[in-house]
Amino acid sequence: MNGRFDAGAMRLTRYTDYGIRVMVFLGAREGELCSIREIATAFSISQNHLMKVVQDLSAAGFIESVRGRGGGIRMRSPATSINLGRLIRHTEGLTDLLECSECIVQRACGMPSILSEATAAFVGVFDRYSVADLVHRKDQLRALLGHR
């Protein structure tokens, strides 16, 4: 997972990229407490940026954070119940791709409904998958992420 995800002309942000990486890491070590430092090191990404993503994923209920000595983060639910479409809608803030409220033709233009349909189709593919689909080869993932 280098850089940005790309689905033709539609692109997911680096924020979503990092969110998915967090979920892959935690999914590969399902049930175990992990540190942000471990995840940042495994993917060679900024711990500071990752911290913001982790705080957001925790507030949204995707992961849980255990404070104190021996604390860390882990998925709040089993990987099979964490829907990728929901995760991507959250990290991308997918409500409106285009702000039409100040456009003078908004009431007569068909673009808002087309964008809504396009977004639904794009994210609809992710709705068919869960984090478990990303981590079904846990042994290989753990080895690649530096864990046995």
PDB file of C-alpha atoms in Angstrom:
ATOM      1  CA  MET A   1       0.000   0.000   0.000  1.00  0.00           C
ATOM      2  CA  ASN A   2       2.064   2.883  -1.231  1.00  0.00           C
ATOM      3  CA  GLY A   3       0.749   6.394  -1.481  1.00  0.00           C
ATOM      4  CA  ARG A   4      -2.854   6.827  -2.434  1.00  0.00           C
ATOM      5  CA  PHE A   5      -5.464   4.333  -3.456  1.00  0.00           C
ATOM      6  CA  ASP A   6      -6.643   4.979  -6.969  1.00  0.00           C
ATOM      7  CA  ALA A   7      -9.902   3.911  -8.518  1.00  0.00           C
ATOM      8  CA  GLY A   8      -9.602   5.437 -11.966  1.00  0.00           C
ATOM      9  CA  ALA A   9     -10.436   9.103 -11.591  1.00  0.00           C
ATOM     10  CA  MET A  10     -11.649   8.679  -8.007  1.00  0.00           C
ATOM     11  CA  ARG A  11      -8.956   8.754  -5.365  1.00  0.00           C
ATOM     12  CA  LEU A  12      -9.027   8.051  -1.692  1.00  0.00           C
ATOM     13  CA  THR A  13      -7.045  10.415   0.504  1.00  0.00           C
ATOM     14  CA  ARG A  14      -3.880   9.606   2.387  1.00  0.00           C
ATOM     15  CA  TYR A  15      -6.002   9.860   5.550  1.00  0.00           C
ATOM     16  CA  THR A  16      -8.121   6.935   4.331  1.00  0.00           C
ATOM     17  CA  ASP A  17      -4.979   5.118   3.235  1.00  0.00           C
ATOM     18  CA  TYR A  18      -3.606   5.415   6.771  1.00  0.00           C
ATOM     19  CA  GLY A  19      -6.947   4.383   8.250  1.00  0.00           C
ATOM     20  CA  ILE A  20      -6.973   1.231   6.146  1.00  0.00           C
ATOM     21  CA  ARG A  21      -3.367   0.495   7.085  1.00  0.00           C
ATOM     22  CA  VAL A  22      -4.273   0.764  10.768  1.00  0.00           C
ATOM     23  CA  MET A  23      -7.172  -1.642  10.278  1.00  0.00           C
ATOM     24  CA  VAL A  24      -5.004  -4.095   8.299  1.00  0.00           C
ATOM     25  CA  PHE A  25      -2.339  -4.046  11.008  1.00  0.00           C
ATOM     26  CA  LEU A  26      -4.888  -4.523  13.788  1.00  0.00           C
ATOM     27  CA  GLY A  27      -6.739  -7.148  11.766  1.00  0.00           C
ATOM     28  CA  ALA A  28      -3.548  -9.145  11.263  1.00  0.00           C
ATOM     29  CA  ARG A  29      -3.131  -9.129  15.049  1.00  0.00           C
ATOM     30  CA  GLU A  30      -6.812  -9.353  15.900  1.00  0.00           C
ATOM     31  CA  GLY A  31      -7.488  -9.115  19.613  1.00  0.00           C
ATOM     32  CA  GLU A  32      -3.946  -8.033  20.490  1.00  0.00           C
ATOM     33  CA  LEU A  33      -3.106  -4.587  21.811  1.00  0.00           C
ATOM     34  CA  CYS A  34      -0.787  -2.751  19.415  1.00  0.00           C
ATOM     35  CA  SER A  35       0.970   0.578  19.627  1.00  0.00           C
ATOM     36  CA  ILE A  36       0.796   3.453  17.189  1.00  0.00           C
ATOM     37  CA  ARG A  37       4.592   3.323  17.067  1.00  0.00           C
ATOM     38  CA  GLU A  38       4.489  -0.315  15.887  1.00  0.00           C
ATOM     39  CA  ILE A  39       2.086   0.554  13.089  1.00  0.00           C
ATOM     40  CA  ALA A  40       4.038   3.650  12.048  1.00  0.00           C
ATOM     41  CA  THR A  41       7.282   1.661  12.001  1.00  0.00           C
ATOM     42  CA  ALA A  42       5.785  -1.257  10.058  1.00  0.00           C
ATOM     43  CA  PHE A  43       4.508   1.043   7.302  1.00  0.00           C
ATOM     44  CA  SER A  44       7.280   3.683   7.524  1.00  0.00           C
ATOM     45  CA  ILE A  45       4.788   6.487   8.051  1.00  0.00           C
ATOM     46  CA  SER A  46       4.620   9.450  10.401  1.00  0.00           C
ATOM     47  CA  GLN A  47       3.595   8.554  13.941  1.00  0.00           C
ATOM     48  CA  ASN A  48       2.104  12.050  14.383  1.00  0.00           C
ATOM     49  CA  HIS A  49      -0.157  11.710  11.341  1.00  0.00           C
ATOM     50  CA  LEU A  50      -1.116   8.210  12.384  1.00  0.00           C
ATOM     51  CA  MET A  51      -2.038   9.421  15.868  1.00  0.00           C
ATOM     52  CA  LYS A  52      -4.690  11.736  14.399  1.00  0.00           C
ATOM     53  CA  VAL A  53      -6.145   8.901  12.336  1.00  0.00           C
ATOM     54  CA  VAL A  54      -6.171   6.550  15.336  1.00  0.00           C
ATOM     55  CA  GLN A  55      -7.917   9.119  17.529  1.00  0.00           C
ATOM     56  CA  ASP A  56     -10.562   9.599  14.858  1.00  0.00           C
ATOM     57  CA  LEU A  57     -11.066   5.849  14.316  1.00  0.00           C
ATOM     58  CA  SER A  58     -11.384   5.410  18.066  1.00  0.00           C
ATOM     59  CA  ALA A  59     -13.946   8.223  18.404  1.00  0.00           C
ATOM     60  CA  ALA A  60     -15.919   6.695  15.515  1.00  0.00           C
ATOM     61  CA  GLY A  61     -15.995   3.263  17.178  1.00  0.00           C
ATOM     62  CA  PHE A  62     -13.806   1.338  14.739  1.00  0.00           C
ATOM     63  CA  ILE A  63     -11.040   0.754  17.262  1.00  0.00           C
ATOM     64  CA  GLU A  64     -10.640   0.980  21.002  1.00  0.00           C
ATOM     65  CA  SER A  65      -7.832   2.588  22.900  1.00  0.00           C
ATOM     66  CA  VAL A  66      -6.589   1.147  26.193  1.00  0.00           C
ATOM     67  CA  ARG A  67      -4.676   3.710  28.216  1.00  0.00           C
ATOM     68  CA  GLY A  68      -1.891   3.196  30.679  1.00  0.00           C
ATOM     69  CA  ARG A  69       1.017   0.845  31.045  1.00  0.00           C
ATOM     70  CA  GLY A  70       0.564  -2.110  28.749  1.00  0.00           C
ATOM     71  CA  GLY A  71      -2.135  -0.236  26.831  1.00  0.00           C
ATOM     72  CA  GLY A  72      -2.517   0.179  23.122  1.00  0.00           C
ATOM     73  CA  ILE A  73      -5.151  -0.039  20.435  1.00  0.00           C
ATOM     74  CA  ARG A  74      -7.155  -2.872  18.908  1.00  0.00           C
ATOM     75  CA  MET A  75     -10.226  -3.325  16.763  1.00  0.00           C
ATOM     76  CA  ARG A  76     -13.439  -2.739  18.699  1.00  0.00           C
ATOM     77  CA  SER A  77     -15.288  -5.477  16.788  1.00  0.00           C
ATOM     78  CA  PRO A  78     -14.279  -8.630  14.920  1.00  0.00           C
ATOM     79  CA  ALA A  79     -12.744  -7.974  11.497  1.00  0.00           C
ATOM     80  CA  THR A  80     -15.732  -9.640   9.848  1.00  0.00           C
ATOM     81  CA  SER A  81     -18.074  -6.969  11.205  1.00  0.00           C
ATOM     82  CA  ILE A  82     -16.052  -3.890  10.224  1.00  0.00           C
ATOM     83  CA  ASN A  83     -17.427  -2.846   6.855  1.00  0.00           C
ATOM     84  CA  LEU A  84     -14.993  -1.168   4.452  1.00  0.00           C
ATOM     85  CA  GLY A  85     -17.711   1.013   2.920  1.00  0.00           C
ATOM     86  CA  ARG A  86     -18.591   2.415   6.329  1.00  0.00           C
ATOM     87  CA  LEU A  87     -14.918   2.997   7.112  1.00  0.00           C
ATOM     88  CA  ILE A  88     -14.324   4.807   3.819  1.00  0.00           C
ATOM     89  CA  ARG A  89     -17.477   6.893   4.138  1.00  0.00           C
ATOM     90  CA  HIS A  90     -16.207   7.967   7.546  1.00  0.00           C
ATOM     91  CA  THR A  91     -12.584   8.731   6.653  1.00  0.00           C
ATOM     92  CA  GLU A  92     -13.485  10.440   3.389  1.00  0.00           C
ATOM     93  CA  GLY A  93     -16.435  12.311   4.869  1.00  0.00           C
ATOM     94  CA  LEU A  94     -18.465  11.190   1.873  1.00  0.00           C
ATOM     95  CA  THR A  95     -21.613  13.197   1.993  1.00  0.00           C
ATOM     96  CA  ASP A  96     -21.295  15.540  -0.965  1.00  0.00           C
ATOM     97  CA  LEU A  97     -18.574  15.416  -3.593  1.00  0.00           C
ATOM     98  CA  LEU A  98     -19.518  18.856  -4.804  1.00  0.00           C
ATOM     99  CA  GLU A  99     -20.878  21.808  -2.870  1.00  0.00           C
ATOM    100  CA  CYS A 100     -23.817  23.021  -4.892  1.00  0.00           C
ATOM    101  CA  SER A 101     -25.627  25.183  -2.334  1.00  0.00           C
ATOM    102  CA  GLU A 102     -24.130  28.431  -3.640  1.00  0.00           C
ATOM    103  CA  CYS A 103     -24.452  27.657  -7.321  1.00  0.00           C
ATOM    104  CA  ILE A 104     -27.125  29.686  -9.099  1.00  0.00           C
ATOM    105  CA  VAL A 105     -28.351  26.720 -11.155  1.00  0.00           C
ATOM    106  CA  GLN A 106     -28.521  24.190  -8.319  1.00  0.00           C
ATOM    107  CA  ARG A 107     -32.319  23.804  -8.408  1.00  0.00           C
ATOM    108  CA  ALA A 108     -32.335  23.042 -12.122  1.00  0.00           C
ATOM    109  CA  CYS A 109     -29.029  21.191 -12.533  1.00  0.00           C
ATOM    110  CA  GLY A 110     -28.801  17.404 -12.600  1.00  0.00           C
ATOM    111  CA  MET A 111     -25.230  17.228 -11.325  1.00  0.00           C
ATOM    112  CA  PRO A 112     -26.032  16.735  -7.605  1.00  0.00           C
ATOM    113  CA  SER A 113     -28.067  13.587  -8.257  1.00  0.00           C
ATOM    114  CA  ILE A 114     -25.446  12.239 -10.667  1.00  0.00           C
ATOM    115  CA  LEU A 115     -22.668  12.789  -8.128  1.00  0.00           C
ATOM    116  CA  SER A 116     -24.754  11.122  -5.458  1.00  0.00           C
ATOM    117  CA  GLU A 117     -25.295   8.089  -7.693  1.00  0.00           C
ATOM    118  CA  ALA A 118     -21.596   7.942  -8.619  1.00  0.00           C
ATOM    119  CA  THR A 119     -20.534   8.092  -4.979  1.00  0.00           C
ATOM    120  CA  ALA A 120     -23.005   5.361  -4.045  1.00  0.00           C
ATOM    121  CA  ALA A 121     -21.698   3.120  -6.851  1.00  0.00           C
ATOM    122  CA  PHE A 122     -18.053   3.725  -5.927  1.00  0.00           C
ATOM    123  CA  VAL A 123     -18.495   3.088  -2.219  1.00  0.00           C
ATOM    124  CA  GLY A 124     -20.996   0.305  -2.914  1.00  0.00           C
ATOM    125  CA  VAL A 125     -18.144  -1.947  -3.993  1.00  0.00           C
ATOM    126  CA  PHE A 126     -16.462  -1.441  -0.610  1.00  0.00           C
ATOM    127  CA  ASP A 127     -19.782  -2.195   1.119  1.00  0.00           C
ATOM    128  CA  ARG A 128     -19.423  -5.803  -0.021  1.00  0.00           C
ATOM    129  CA  TYR A 129     -16.199  -6.287   1.962  1.00  0.00           C
ATOM    130  CA  SER A 130     -15.001  -6.214   5.544  1.00  0.00           C
ATOM    131  CA  VAL A 131     -11.606  -5.849   7.181  1.00  0.00           C
ATOM    132  CA  ALA A 132     -11.526  -9.653   7.329  1.00  0.00           C
ATOM    133  CA  ASP A 133     -11.302  -9.695   3.525  1.00  0.00           C
ATOM    134  CA  LEU A 134      -8.130  -7.612   3.756  1.00  0.00           C
ATOM    135  CA  VAL A 135      -6.437  -9.812   6.330  1.00  0.00           C
ATOM    136  CA  HIS A 136      -7.393 -13.352   5.353  1.00  0.00           C
ATOM    137  CA  ARG A 137      -3.688 -14.189   4.897  1.00  0.00           C
ATOM    138  CA  LYS A 138      -2.777 -13.272   8.480  1.00  0.00           C
ATOM    139  CA  ASP A 139       0.433 -15.298   8.632  1.00  0.00           C
ATOM    140  CA  GLN A 140       1.842 -13.570   5.549  1.00  0.00           C
ATOM    141  CA  LEU A 141       0.708 -10.152   6.775  1.00  0.00           C
ATOM    142  CA  ARG A 142       2.248 -10.677  10.194  1.00  0.00           C
ATOM    143  CA  ALA A 143       5.550 -11.688   8.600  1.00  0.00           C
ATOM    144  CA  LEU A 144       5.519  -8.668   6.270  1.00  0.00           C
ATOM    145  CA  LEU A 145       4.685  -6.369   9.182  1.00  0.00           C
ATOM    146  CA  GLY A 146       7.520  -7.760  11.283  1.00  0.00           C
ATOM    147  CA  HIS A 147       5.542 -10.044  13.594  1.00  0.00           C
ATOM    148  CA  ARG A 148       5.626 -13.777  13.823  1.00  0.00           C
TER     149      ARG A 148
END
